[in-house]
Structures are given as structure tokens and as C-alpha cells.
Amino acid sequence: MARIPLPAPEELNDAQRKVYDKIVGGKRGRIVGPLRAALHNPELADRWQALGELLRYNTSLTPRQSELAILVTGRACGSPLEWHLHCAEARKAGIEDNVIESLLHQQAPASLSGPDLVIVRFATELNATNSVSDGTYAQAVALFGATAVVELTALVGYYTLVAMTLNAHEIPMPDGAAPAFPMPHQEAAA
């Protein structure tokens, strides 16, 4: 159960409903995750959904590259819901189950190489150290170009915001799905 109320569509005020309709009428097609919490402030939710749509669907990164970075971030931030939602998206983007399993255990997937490995390394370093080594940065720029590296950095930052929102408000897993791992505050209490 969420820590804050998550109003049903019929309970939304006019400003909330306008943003809700924009979200479900857009590329997402539904509203799950952090935007459910953000709807408490419709202006925040509207700007948030626009940034999220840009970073998720309209960058020079492929869906596979984006989902690799999102999975690394969701796991690094200890967000079971982000992980759950993006495992399904990762599979749609062609990411193999063994790669997903390695990322779940916060290990570099042995089967990855080339651009995919650089994406994982970049996202892993950024999440672990809040920066990226010179070598990884140079590899990323050489492979993807400066624009894509800016987009990748923004994507990781955006999904950190998503993960923190999901965790802080304890947005529930959909349809009774079991989390792949506990949230950080649950691990500390165990």
C-alpha cells in the first residue's frame, strides 16, 4: 500500500485529469509508477511526464540501450517497481534474460560487449560514484557522440528521480507482482 493516497481517475480534479488524460493518451498509454504520486501537483506531473517521454522515447539511444541504463539504475537505486516495469520493457527491446539476471545481481553481464557493455559500464559508474571515469566517458563519446552521452546521463538522472519517488512513497507493485528484491529501508530493517 502506498504511503500517500493515489486517487483513481474518477477522483481527480480538473487540473489533475487534464494531465492524466495527456499521459494515458500519449506513448505510455497508462499511468503507473511515479506519475501517480506526481499528480498531487498537476504542474509537476505535466512537466515530469514531458521530460520522461523525451528521455525514454525521443533520444538518439536505441530502446535496448535505454532499457539497459534504466535497469542498472533501478537496481542501483533499490527500486523493485522500477525494476519490475522495466524488465518487461527490456525484454521487448531484445534484452536477453541472462543479461537481466546479471543486472539483477549487479554484475556485468558476461555476454555483453561493444556498445551495450559501454552503456552498462557508464550507468553503473554514474550510479555508484555520481560520475564516470575518463576511460568510460571517452569510450561512450567515441561510440555514441556527445549528444547521446548527454542524453544517457540525463536518462540515468531521470530514472534516479523515478526510483526515489517510487521508494519514498512506496508505490505498490502492479497486480500483486512480487518484488525481485526489497527496498533499501526494508533491507536495513531485516
Short mmCIF file of N, CA and C in Angstrom, two decimals:
data_model
loop_
_atom_site.label_atom_id
_atom_site.label_comp_id
_atom_site.label_asym_id
_atom_site.label_seq_id
_atom_site.Cartn_x
_atom_site.Cartn_y
_atom_site.Cartn_z
N MET A 1 0.84 -1.18 0.00
CA MET A 1 0.00 0.00 0.00
C MET A 1 0.89 1.24 0.00
N ALA A 2 0.53 2.20 -0.81
CA ALA A 2 1.31 3.44 -0.91
C ALA A 2 1.20 4.24 0.38
N ARG A 3 2.22 5.03 0.62
CA ARG A 3 2.23 5.90 1.80
C ARG A 3 1.34 7.12 1.62
N ILE A 4 1.02 7.47 0.39
CA ILE A 4 0.16 8.63 0.10
C ILE A 4 -1.04 8.13 -0.69
N PRO A 5 -2.13 8.89 -0.67
CA PRO A 5 -3.28 8.46 -1.48
C PRO A 5 -2.94 8.55 -2.97
N LEU A 6 -3.38 7.55 -3.70
CA LEU A 6 -3.22 7.52 -5.15
C LEU A 6 -4.62 7.52 -5.75
N PRO A 7 -5.14 8.73 -6.03
CA PRO A 7 -6.54 8.81 -6.45
C PRO A 7 -6.82 8.08 -7.76
N ALA A 8 -7.99 7.50 -7.81
CA ALA A 8 -8.48 6.86 -9.03
C ALA A 8 -8.83 7.95 -10.05
N PRO A 9 -8.86 7.61 -11.33
CA PRO A 9 -9.15 8.62 -12.35
C PRO A 9 -10.43 9.43 -12.08
N GLU A 10 -11.45 8.77 -11.56
CA GLU A 10 -12.71 9.48 -11.31
C GLU A 10 -12.63 10.43 -10.11
N GLU A 11 -11.56 10.36 -9.33
CA GLU A 11 -11.38 11.22 -8.16
C GLU A 11 -10.51 12.44 -8.44
N LEU A 12 -9.98 12.56 -9.65
CA LEU A 12 -9.07 13.64 -9.99
C LEU A 12 -9.81 14.95 -10.18
N ASN A 13 -9.17 16.06 -9.78
CA ASN A 13 -9.75 17.37 -10.07
C ASN A 13 -9.46 17.71 -11.54
N ASP A 14 -9.95 18.83 -12.01
CA ASP A 14 -9.83 19.16 -13.44
C ASP A 14 -8.38 19.25 -13.90
N ALA A 15 -7.53 19.89 -13.11
CA ALA A 15 -6.11 20.04 -13.49
C ALA A 15 -5.42 18.68 -13.52
N GLN A 16 -5.69 17.85 -12.54
CA GLN A 16 -5.11 16.51 -12.50
C GLN A 16 -5.60 15.67 -13.68
N ARG A 17 -6.89 15.79 -13.97
CA ARG A 17 -7.49 14.99 -15.05
C ARG A 17 -6.90 15.35 -16.40
N LYS A 18 -6.62 16.63 -16.61
CA LYS A 18 -6.03 17.09 -17.86
C LYS A 18 -4.66 16.42 -18.08
N VAL A 19 -3.85 16.38 -17.03
CA VAL A 19 -2.53 15.76 -17.12
C VAL A 19 -2.67 14.24 -17.26
N TYR A 20 -3.55 13.66 -16.49
CA TYR A 20 -3.81 12.22 -16.57
C TYR A 20 -4.17 11.83 -18.01
N ASP A 21 -5.09 12.57 -18.61
CA ASP A 21 -5.51 12.26 -19.99
C ASP A 21 -4.36 12.39 -20.98
N LYS A 22 -3.49 13.37 -20.75
CA LYS A 22 -2.33 13.56 -21.62
C LYS A 22 -1.39 12.36 -21.51
N ILE A 23 -1.20 11.87 -20.29
CA ILE A 23 -0.29 10.73 -20.08
C ILE A 23 -0.85 9.46 -20.71
N VAL A 24 -2.09 9.13 -20.41
CA VAL A 24 -2.65 7.88 -20.94
C VAL A 24 -2.93 7.96 -22.44
N GLY A 25 -3.07 9.17 -22.96
CA GLY A 25 -3.26 9.34 -24.40
C GLY A 25 -1.96 9.41 -25.17
N GLY A 26 -0.82 9.43 -24.45
CA GLY A 26 0.49 9.52 -25.09
C GLY A 26 1.11 8.16 -25.32
N LYS A 27 2.42 8.15 -25.47
CA LYS A 27 3.15 6.92 -25.79
C LYS A 27 3.10 5.90 -24.66
N ARG A 28 2.92 6.34 -23.43
CA ARG A 28 2.86 5.40 -22.30
C ARG A 28 1.58 4.56 -22.34
N GLY A 29 0.47 5.21 -22.66
CA GLY A 29 -0.81 4.52 -22.74
C GLY A 29 -1.44 4.18 -21.40
N ARG A 30 -0.74 4.44 -20.33
CA ARG A 30 -1.25 4.15 -18.98
C ARG A 30 -0.47 4.98 -17.98
N ILE A 31 -0.95 5.00 -16.77
CA ILE A 31 -0.23 5.72 -15.72
C ILE A 31 0.05 4.75 -14.58
N VAL A 32 1.32 4.46 -14.40
CA VAL A 32 1.80 3.64 -13.29
C VAL A 32 3.03 4.35 -12.75
N GLY A 33 3.48 3.91 -11.63
CA GLY A 33 4.73 4.43 -11.12
C GLY A 33 4.65 5.83 -10.56
N PRO A 34 5.72 6.61 -10.73
CA PRO A 34 5.87 7.88 -10.02
C PRO A 34 4.87 8.95 -10.42
N LEU A 35 4.36 8.88 -11.64
CA LEU A 35 3.41 9.91 -12.06
C LEU A 35 2.12 9.82 -11.26
N ARG A 36 1.83 8.67 -10.69
CA ARG A 36 0.66 8.55 -9.81
C ARG A 36 0.84 9.44 -8.59
N ALA A 37 2.06 9.51 -8.07
CA ALA A 37 2.35 10.39 -6.93
C ALA A 37 2.43 11.84 -7.39
N ALA A 38 3.09 12.06 -8.52
CA ALA A 38 3.29 13.43 -9.00
C ALA A 38 1.98 14.13 -9.32
N LEU A 39 0.91 13.39 -9.59
CA LEU A 39 -0.39 14.01 -9.88
C LEU A 39 -0.90 14.87 -8.73
N HIS A 40 -0.36 14.70 -7.54
CA HIS A 40 -0.74 15.58 -6.43
C HIS A 40 -0.43 17.04 -6.78
N ASN A 41 0.57 17.26 -7.63
CA ASN A 41 0.89 18.59 -8.14
C ASN A 41 0.81 18.49 -9.67
N PRO A 42 -0.31 18.87 -10.26
CA PRO A 42 -0.50 18.67 -11.70
C PRO A 42 0.58 19.32 -12.57
N GLU A 43 1.06 20.49 -12.19
CA GLU A 43 2.11 21.13 -12.99
C GLU A 43 3.39 20.30 -12.96
N LEU A 44 3.74 19.81 -11.77
CA LEU A 44 4.91 18.93 -11.67
C LEU A 44 4.70 17.68 -12.52
N ALA A 45 3.55 17.07 -12.41
CA ALA A 45 3.26 15.85 -13.17
C ALA A 45 3.35 16.10 -14.68
N ASP A 46 2.86 17.24 -15.13
CA ASP A 46 2.88 17.55 -16.55
C ASP A 46 4.31 17.73 -17.06
N ARG A 47 5.09 18.49 -16.32
CA ARG A 47 6.48 18.70 -16.74
C ARG A 47 7.28 17.40 -16.65
N TRP A 48 7.00 16.63 -15.61
CA TRP A 48 7.68 15.35 -15.40
C TRP A 48 7.39 14.40 -16.56
N GLN A 49 6.10 14.27 -16.92
CA GLN A 49 5.75 13.34 -17.99
C GLN A 49 6.37 13.77 -19.31
N ALA A 50 6.49 15.06 -19.55
CA ALA A 50 7.09 15.53 -20.80
C ALA A 50 8.59 15.19 -20.84
N LEU A 51 9.28 15.42 -19.73
CA LEU A 51 10.71 15.08 -19.68
C LEU A 51 10.89 13.57 -19.82
N GLY A 52 10.08 12.80 -19.12
CA GLY A 52 10.17 11.35 -19.20
C GLY A 52 9.92 10.84 -20.61
N GLU A 53 8.93 11.40 -21.28
CA GLU A 53 8.64 10.97 -22.65
C GLU A 53 9.81 11.29 -23.58
N LEU A 54 10.39 12.47 -23.42
CA LEU A 54 11.54 12.85 -24.22
C LEU A 54 12.70 11.87 -24.00
N LEU A 55 13.04 11.64 -22.74
CA LEU A 55 14.20 10.81 -22.43
C LEU A 55 13.98 9.33 -22.76
N ARG A 56 12.78 8.87 -22.65
CA ARG A 56 12.53 7.45 -22.89
C ARG A 56 12.30 7.13 -24.36
N TYR A 57 11.68 8.03 -25.08
CA TYR A 57 11.27 7.71 -26.45
C TYR A 57 11.91 8.55 -27.55
N ASN A 58 12.53 9.65 -27.21
CA ASN A 58 12.96 10.59 -28.25
C ASN A 58 14.41 11.03 -28.11
N THR A 59 15.30 10.08 -27.88
CA THR A 59 16.73 10.38 -27.86
C THR A 59 17.41 9.59 -28.97
N SER A 60 18.69 9.77 -29.09
CA SER A 60 19.45 9.02 -30.10
C SER A 60 19.80 7.61 -29.60
N LEU A 61 19.51 7.30 -28.34
CA LEU A 61 19.74 5.96 -27.81
C LEU A 61 18.68 5.00 -28.35
N THR A 62 19.07 3.77 -28.59
CA THR A 62 18.09 2.76 -29.01
C THR A 62 17.26 2.36 -27.78
N PRO A 63 16.08 1.78 -28.00
CA PRO A 63 15.32 1.27 -26.84
C PRO A 63 16.14 0.28 -26.01
N ARG A 64 16.92 -0.56 -26.64
CA ARG A 64 17.76 -1.52 -25.91
C ARG A 64 18.76 -0.78 -25.02
N GLN A 65 19.43 0.21 -25.56
CA GLN A 65 20.40 0.97 -24.78
C GLN A 65 19.73 1.69 -23.61
N SER A 66 18.59 2.30 -23.87
CA SER A 66 17.87 2.99 -22.80
C SER A 66 17.46 2.02 -21.70
N GLU A 67 16.93 0.88 -22.08
CA GLU A 67 16.47 -0.08 -21.07
C GLU A 67 17.63 -0.67 -20.28
N LEU A 68 18.77 -0.87 -20.90
CA LEU A 68 19.94 -1.32 -20.14
C LEU A 68 20.28 -0.31 -19.05
N ALA A 69 20.33 0.96 -19.42
CA ALA A 69 20.67 2.02 -18.44
C ALA A 69 19.60 2.13 -17.36
N ILE A 70 18.34 1.96 -17.73
CA ILE A 70 17.25 2.04 -16.76
C ILE A 70 17.31 0.87 -15.78
N LEU A 71 17.56 -0.32 -16.27
CA LEU A 71 17.68 -1.48 -15.38
C LEU A 71 18.83 -1.30 -14.40
N VAL A 72 19.98 -0.86 -14.89
CA VAL A 72 21.12 -0.63 -13.99
C VAL A 72 20.72 0.38 -12.92
N THR A 73 20.04 1.44 -13.31
CA THR A 73 19.66 2.49 -12.37
C THR A 73 18.61 2.01 -11.39
N GLY A 74 17.59 1.32 -11.87
CA GLY A 74 16.55 0.81 -10.97
C GLY A 74 17.12 -0.12 -9.91
N ARG A 75 18.08 -0.95 -10.33
CA ARG A 75 18.69 -1.88 -9.37
C ARG A 75 19.63 -1.14 -8.42
N ALA A 76 20.42 -0.22 -8.94
CA ALA A 76 21.35 0.55 -8.10
C ALA A 76 20.60 1.38 -7.05
N CYS A 77 19.43 1.86 -7.42
CA CYS A 77 18.62 2.68 -6.50
C CYS A 77 17.71 1.82 -5.62
N GLY A 78 17.74 0.51 -5.81
CA GLY A 78 16.93 -0.38 -4.98
C GLY A 78 15.45 -0.18 -5.16
N SER A 79 15.00 0.00 -6.41
CA SER A 79 13.59 0.25 -6.69
C SER A 79 12.94 -0.97 -7.35
N PRO A 80 12.27 -1.81 -6.55
CA PRO A 80 11.66 -3.01 -7.13
C PRO A 80 10.60 -2.74 -8.19
N LEU A 81 9.83 -1.67 -8.02
CA LEU A 81 8.80 -1.37 -9.02
C LEU A 81 9.44 -0.91 -10.33
N GLU A 82 10.42 -0.03 -10.26
CA GLU A 82 11.11 0.40 -11.48
C GLU A 82 11.71 -0.82 -12.18
N TRP A 83 12.34 -1.69 -11.40
CA TRP A 83 12.94 -2.90 -11.95
C TRP A 83 11.87 -3.76 -12.64
N HIS A 84 10.78 -3.99 -11.95
CA HIS A 84 9.71 -4.84 -12.47
C HIS A 84 9.16 -4.29 -13.80
N LEU A 85 8.82 -3.02 -13.81
CA LEU A 85 8.24 -2.43 -15.01
C LEU A 85 9.21 -2.46 -16.19
N HIS A 86 10.47 -2.23 -15.89
CA HIS A 86 11.43 -2.14 -16.99
C HIS A 86 12.02 -3.49 -17.40
N CYS A 87 11.85 -4.51 -16.60
CA CYS A 87 12.21 -5.86 -17.08
C CYS A 87 11.35 -6.22 -18.28
N ALA A 88 10.07 -5.93 -18.18
CA ALA A 88 9.16 -6.21 -19.30
C ALA A 88 9.55 -5.39 -20.53
N GLU A 89 9.87 -4.12 -20.32
CA GLU A 89 10.27 -3.26 -21.44
C GLU A 89 11.60 -3.71 -22.02
N ALA A 90 12.51 -4.16 -21.15
CA ALA A 90 13.81 -4.64 -21.61
C ALA A 90 13.65 -5.85 -22.52
N ARG A 91 12.79 -6.76 -22.12
CA ARG A 91 12.55 -7.94 -22.96
C ARG A 91 11.98 -7.53 -24.31
N LYS A 92 11.06 -6.57 -24.32
CA LYS A 92 10.51 -6.08 -25.59
C LYS A 92 11.60 -5.47 -26.47
N ALA A 93 12.62 -4.87 -25.82
CA ALA A 93 13.72 -4.24 -26.55
C ALA A 93 14.80 -5.25 -26.94
N GLY A 94 14.57 -6.54 -26.65
CA GLY A 94 15.50 -7.57 -27.07
C GLY A 94 16.61 -7.90 -26.08
N ILE A 95 16.48 -7.47 -24.85
CA ILE A 95 17.50 -7.79 -23.85
C ILE A 95 17.22 -9.19 -23.32
N GLU A 96 18.23 -10.01 -23.36
CA GLU A 96 18.13 -11.41 -23.02
C GLU A 96 17.96 -11.60 -21.51
N ASP A 97 17.29 -12.70 -21.13
CA ASP A 97 17.04 -12.99 -19.72
C ASP A 97 18.33 -13.14 -18.91
N ASN A 98 19.37 -13.72 -19.51
CA ASN A 98 20.63 -13.86 -18.76
C ASN A 98 21.27 -12.50 -18.47
N VAL A 99 21.08 -11.54 -19.35
CA VAL A 99 21.59 -10.19 -19.11
C VAL A 99 20.79 -9.54 -17.98
N ILE A 100 19.49 -9.68 -18.02
CA ILE A 100 18.63 -9.14 -16.97
C ILE A 100 19.00 -9.76 -15.62
N GLU A 101 19.22 -11.06 -15.61
CA GLU A 101 19.59 -11.76 -14.37
C GLU A 101 20.92 -11.24 -13.82
N SER A 102 21.89 -11.02 -14.67
CA SER A 102 23.18 -10.47 -14.23
C SER A 102 23.01 -9.08 -13.64
N LEU A 103 22.21 -8.25 -14.30
CA LEU A 103 21.98 -6.90 -13.80
C LEU A 103 21.22 -6.92 -12.46
N LEU A 104 20.32 -7.88 -12.30
CA LEU A 104 19.62 -8.04 -11.03
C LEU A 104 20.63 -8.27 -9.90
N HIS A 105 21.67 -9.04 -10.18
CA HIS A 105 22.70 -9.34 -9.17
C HIS A 105 23.83 -8.32 -9.19
N GLN A 106 23.61 -7.23 -9.90
CA GLN A 106 24.55 -6.11 -10.01
C GLN A 106 25.93 -6.57 -10.49
N GLN A 107 25.90 -7.41 -11.51
CA GLN A 107 27.11 -7.91 -12.14
C GLN A 107 27.11 -7.50 -13.60
N ALA A 108 28.30 -7.30 -14.14
CA ALA A 108 28.40 -7.00 -15.57
C ALA A 108 28.07 -8.28 -16.34
N PRO A 109 27.10 -8.23 -17.22
CA PRO A 109 26.73 -9.44 -17.98
C PRO A 109 27.88 -9.91 -18.87
N ALA A 110 28.27 -11.16 -18.71
CA ALA A 110 29.39 -11.72 -19.46
C ALA A 110 29.13 -11.73 -20.96
N SER A 111 27.87 -11.80 -21.35
CA SER A 111 27.55 -11.90 -22.77
C SER A 111 27.50 -10.54 -23.47
N LEU A 112 27.63 -9.45 -22.75
CA LEU A 112 27.57 -8.13 -23.38
C LEU A 112 28.95 -7.71 -23.86
N SER A 113 28.95 -7.01 -24.97
CA SER A 113 30.19 -6.43 -25.49
C SER A 113 29.84 -5.17 -26.25
N GLY A 114 30.84 -4.48 -26.71
CA GLY A 114 30.65 -3.31 -27.55
C GLY A 114 29.79 -2.23 -26.90
N PRO A 115 28.91 -1.65 -27.69
CA PRO A 115 28.10 -0.54 -27.19
C PRO A 115 27.24 -0.89 -25.97
N ASP A 116 26.67 -2.07 -25.93
CA ASP A 116 25.84 -2.45 -24.78
C ASP A 116 26.66 -2.46 -23.49
N LEU A 117 27.87 -2.98 -23.56
CA LEU A 117 28.73 -3.03 -22.38
C LEU A 117 29.11 -1.63 -21.93
N VAL A 118 29.36 -0.74 -22.87
CA VAL A 118 29.70 0.64 -22.51
C VAL A 118 28.51 1.33 -21.85
N ILE A 119 27.30 1.08 -22.33
CA ILE A 119 26.10 1.64 -21.69
C ILE A 119 26.01 1.16 -20.25
N VAL A 120 26.17 -0.14 -20.03
CA VAL A 120 26.08 -0.70 -18.68
C VAL A 120 27.19 -0.14 -17.80
N ARG A 121 28.39 -0.07 -18.30
CA ARG A 121 29.51 0.46 -17.52
C ARG A 121 29.27 1.93 -17.16
N PHE A 122 28.82 2.73 -18.13
CA PHE A 122 28.57 4.15 -17.90
C PHE A 122 27.51 4.31 -16.81
N ALA A 123 26.38 3.60 -16.96
CA ALA A 123 25.29 3.73 -15.98
C ALA A 123 25.71 3.21 -14.61
N THR A 124 26.48 2.14 -14.58
CA THR A 124 26.95 1.57 -13.31
C THR A 124 27.86 2.55 -12.59
N GLU A 125 28.83 3.10 -13.30
CA GLU A 125 29.74 4.07 -12.68
C GLU A 125 29.00 5.31 -12.22
N LEU A 126 28.10 5.81 -13.04
CA LEU A 126 27.37 7.03 -12.68
C LEU A 126 26.53 6.80 -11.43
N ASN A 127 25.90 5.66 -11.34
CA ASN A 127 25.10 5.34 -10.14
C ASN A 127 25.98 5.12 -8.91
N ALA A 128 27.12 4.48 -9.09
CA ALA A 128 27.98 4.13 -7.94
C ALA A 128 28.79 5.31 -7.42
N THR A 129 29.23 6.18 -8.32
CA THR A 129 30.16 7.24 -7.91
C THR A 129 29.66 8.65 -8.18
N ASN A 130 28.48 8.75 -8.78
CA ASN A 130 27.94 10.05 -9.18
C ASN A 130 28.78 10.75 -10.24
N SER A 131 29.60 9.98 -10.93
CA SER A 131 30.41 10.47 -12.03
C SER A 131 30.81 9.26 -12.88
N VAL A 132 31.66 9.49 -13.88
CA VAL A 132 32.09 8.44 -14.78
C VAL A 132 33.59 8.61 -15.01
N SER A 133 34.33 7.51 -15.03
CA SER A 133 35.78 7.57 -15.24
C SER A 133 36.10 8.16 -16.62
N ASP A 134 37.31 8.67 -16.75
CA ASP A 134 37.74 9.23 -18.03
C ASP A 134 37.67 8.20 -19.15
N GLY A 135 38.09 6.97 -18.85
CA GLY A 135 38.10 5.93 -19.87
C GLY A 135 36.70 5.57 -20.36
N THR A 136 35.78 5.40 -19.43
CA THR A 136 34.40 5.06 -19.81
C THR A 136 33.75 6.22 -20.55
N TYR A 137 34.01 7.42 -20.08
CA TYR A 137 33.44 8.60 -20.74
C TYR A 137 33.94 8.70 -22.18
N ALA A 138 35.25 8.54 -22.35
CA ALA A 138 35.83 8.63 -23.70
C ALA A 138 35.27 7.54 -24.61
N GLN A 139 35.13 6.32 -24.09
CA GLN A 139 34.54 5.23 -24.89
C GLN A 139 33.12 5.58 -25.31
N ALA A 140 32.34 6.11 -24.38
CA ALA A 140 30.95 6.45 -24.68
C ALA A 140 30.87 7.53 -25.76
N VAL A 141 31.67 8.57 -25.63
CA VAL A 141 31.66 9.64 -26.63
C VAL A 141 32.12 9.11 -27.98
N ALA A 142 33.15 8.27 -27.99
CA ALA A 142 33.65 7.72 -29.26
C ALA A 142 32.59 6.85 -29.94
N LEU A 143 31.83 6.07 -29.15
CA LEU A 143 30.82 5.18 -29.72
C LEU A 143 29.52 5.89 -30.09
N PHE A 144 29.08 6.79 -29.23
CA PHE A 144 27.73 7.34 -29.37
C PHE A 144 27.69 8.82 -29.74
N GLY A 145 28.76 9.57 -29.49
CA GLY A 145 28.77 11.00 -29.72
C GLY A 145 28.35 11.77 -28.48
N ALA A 146 28.67 13.04 -28.46
CA ALA A 146 28.42 13.88 -27.29
C ALA A 146 26.93 13.99 -26.96
N THR A 147 26.10 14.14 -27.97
CA THR A 147 24.66 14.29 -27.72
C THR A 147 24.10 13.07 -27.00
N ALA A 148 24.44 11.89 -27.47
CA ALA A 148 23.93 10.67 -26.84
C ALA A 148 24.45 10.51 -25.42
N VAL A 149 25.67 10.95 -25.16
CA VAL A 149 26.22 10.85 -23.80
C VAL A 149 25.48 11.81 -22.87
N VAL A 150 25.14 12.98 -23.36
CA VAL A 150 24.32 13.90 -22.56
C VAL A 150 22.95 13.27 -22.29
N GLU A 151 22.35 12.67 -23.31
CA GLU A 151 21.05 12.01 -23.15
C GLU A 151 21.14 10.84 -22.18
N LEU A 152 22.19 10.05 -22.27
CA LEU A 152 22.37 8.91 -21.37
C LEU A 152 22.50 9.37 -19.93
N THR A 153 23.27 10.41 -19.71
CA THR A 153 23.43 10.96 -18.36
C THR A 153 22.10 11.46 -17.82
N ALA A 154 21.35 12.15 -18.65
CA ALA A 154 20.02 12.66 -18.24
C ALA A 154 19.06 11.50 -17.97
N LEU A 155 19.13 10.45 -18.78
CA LEU A 155 18.27 9.28 -18.58
C LEU A 155 18.54 8.64 -17.23
N VAL A 156 19.80 8.44 -16.89
CA VAL A 156 20.16 7.87 -15.59
C VAL A 156 19.68 8.78 -14.47
N GLY A 157 19.88 10.08 -14.60
CA GLY A 157 19.41 11.02 -13.57
C GLY A 157 17.90 11.00 -13.43
N TYR A 158 17.20 10.96 -14.55
CA TYR A 158 15.75 10.93 -14.53
C TYR A 158 15.24 9.67 -13.83
N TYR A 159 15.81 8.52 -14.16
CA TYR A 159 15.34 7.29 -13.54
C TYR A 159 15.79 7.14 -12.09
N THR A 160 16.78 7.92 -11.68
CA THR A 160 17.10 8.01 -10.25
C THR A 160 15.97 8.74 -9.53
N LEU A 161 15.48 9.83 -10.13
CA LEU A 161 14.32 10.55 -9.59
C LEU A 161 13.11 9.63 -9.52
N VAL A 162 12.89 8.87 -10.57
CA VAL A 162 11.78 7.93 -10.60
C VAL A 162 11.91 6.93 -9.46
N ALA A 163 13.08 6.32 -9.33
CA ALA A 163 13.29 5.31 -8.29
C ALA A 163 13.09 5.88 -6.89
N MET A 164 13.63 7.05 -6.65
CA MET A 164 13.48 7.66 -5.32
C MET A 164 12.02 7.96 -5.02
N THR A 165 11.28 8.40 -6.00
CA THR A 165 9.86 8.69 -5.81
C THR A 165 9.09 7.41 -5.52
N LEU A 166 9.34 6.38 -6.31
CA LEU A 166 8.66 5.10 -6.09
C LEU A 166 8.95 4.56 -4.69
N ASN A 167 10.21 4.63 -4.29
CA ASN A 167 10.60 4.10 -2.99
C ASN A 167 10.07 4.93 -1.83
N ALA A 168 10.22 6.23 -1.92
CA ALA A 168 9.80 7.10 -0.80
C ALA A 168 8.31 6.99 -0.52
N HIS A 169 7.52 6.90 -1.58
CA HIS A 169 6.06 6.84 -1.42
C HIS A 169 5.53 5.41 -1.41
N GLU A 170 6.43 4.44 -1.55
CA GLU A 170 6.07 3.02 -1.59
C GLU A 170 4.91 2.74 -2.55
N ILE A 171 5.10 3.21 -3.79
CA ILE A 171 4.11 2.95 -4.83
C ILE A 171 4.06 1.43 -5.02
N PRO A 172 2.88 0.83 -4.93
CA PRO A 172 2.81 -0.64 -4.92
C PRO A 172 3.10 -1.29 -6.27
N MET A 173 3.52 -2.53 -6.18
CA MET A 173 3.72 -3.35 -7.36
C MET A 173 2.36 -3.58 -8.02
N PRO A 174 2.32 -3.69 -9.34
CA PRO A 174 1.03 -3.91 -10.01
C PRO A 174 0.54 -5.35 -9.87
N ASP A 175 -0.74 -5.49 -9.79
CA ASP A 175 -1.40 -6.80 -9.86
C ASP A 175 -0.78 -7.87 -8.96
N GLY A 176 -0.36 -7.48 -7.78
CA GLY A 176 0.17 -8.44 -6.83
C GLY A 176 1.51 -9.05 -7.21
N ALA A 177 2.23 -8.44 -8.14
CA ALA A 177 3.55 -8.96 -8.54
C ALA A 177 4.50 -8.91 -7.34
N ALA A 178 5.33 -9.91 -7.25
CA ALA A 178 6.31 -9.97 -6.16
C ALA A 178 7.55 -9.17 -6.54
N PRO A 179 8.09 -8.38 -5.62
CA PRO A 179 9.31 -7.64 -5.92
C PRO A 179 10.51 -8.58 -6.06
N ALA A 180 11.42 -8.24 -6.96
CA ALA A 180 12.63 -9.06 -7.18
C ALA A 180 13.63 -8.89 -6.05
N PHE A 181 13.50 -7.83 -5.28
CA PHE A 181 14.40 -7.54 -4.17
C PHE A 181 13.70 -6.53 -3.25
N PRO A 182 14.11 -6.45 -1.99
CA PRO A 182 13.47 -5.50 -1.07
C PRO A 182 14.00 -4.08 -1.30
N MET A 183 13.19 -3.09 -0.91
CA MET A 183 13.65 -1.71 -0.97
C MET A 183 14.75 -1.51 0.07
N PRO A 184 15.63 -0.52 -0.12
CA PRO A 184 16.76 -0.32 0.79
C PRO A 184 16.36 -0.22 2.26
N HIS A 185 15.29 0.49 2.59
CA HIS A 185 14.93 0.63 4.01
C HIS A 185 14.42 -0.70 4.59
N GLN A 186 13.92 -1.56 3.73
CA GLN A 186 13.47 -2.88 4.19
C GLN A 186 14.68 -3.79 4.45
N GLU A 187 15.73 -3.65 3.63
CA GLU A 187 16.95 -4.44 3.85
C GLU A 187 17.61 -4.03 5.15
N ALA A 188 17.62 -2.74 5.45
CA ALA A 188 18.27 -2.24 6.67
C ALA A 188 17.55 -2.72 7.92
N ALA A 189 16.22 -2.87 7.83
CA ALA A 189 15.44 -3.30 8.99
C ALA A 189 15.54 -4.80 9.23
N ALA A 190 15.93 -5.54 8.21
CA ALA A 190 15.98 -7.02 8.34
C ALA A 190 17.14 -7.50 9.18
#
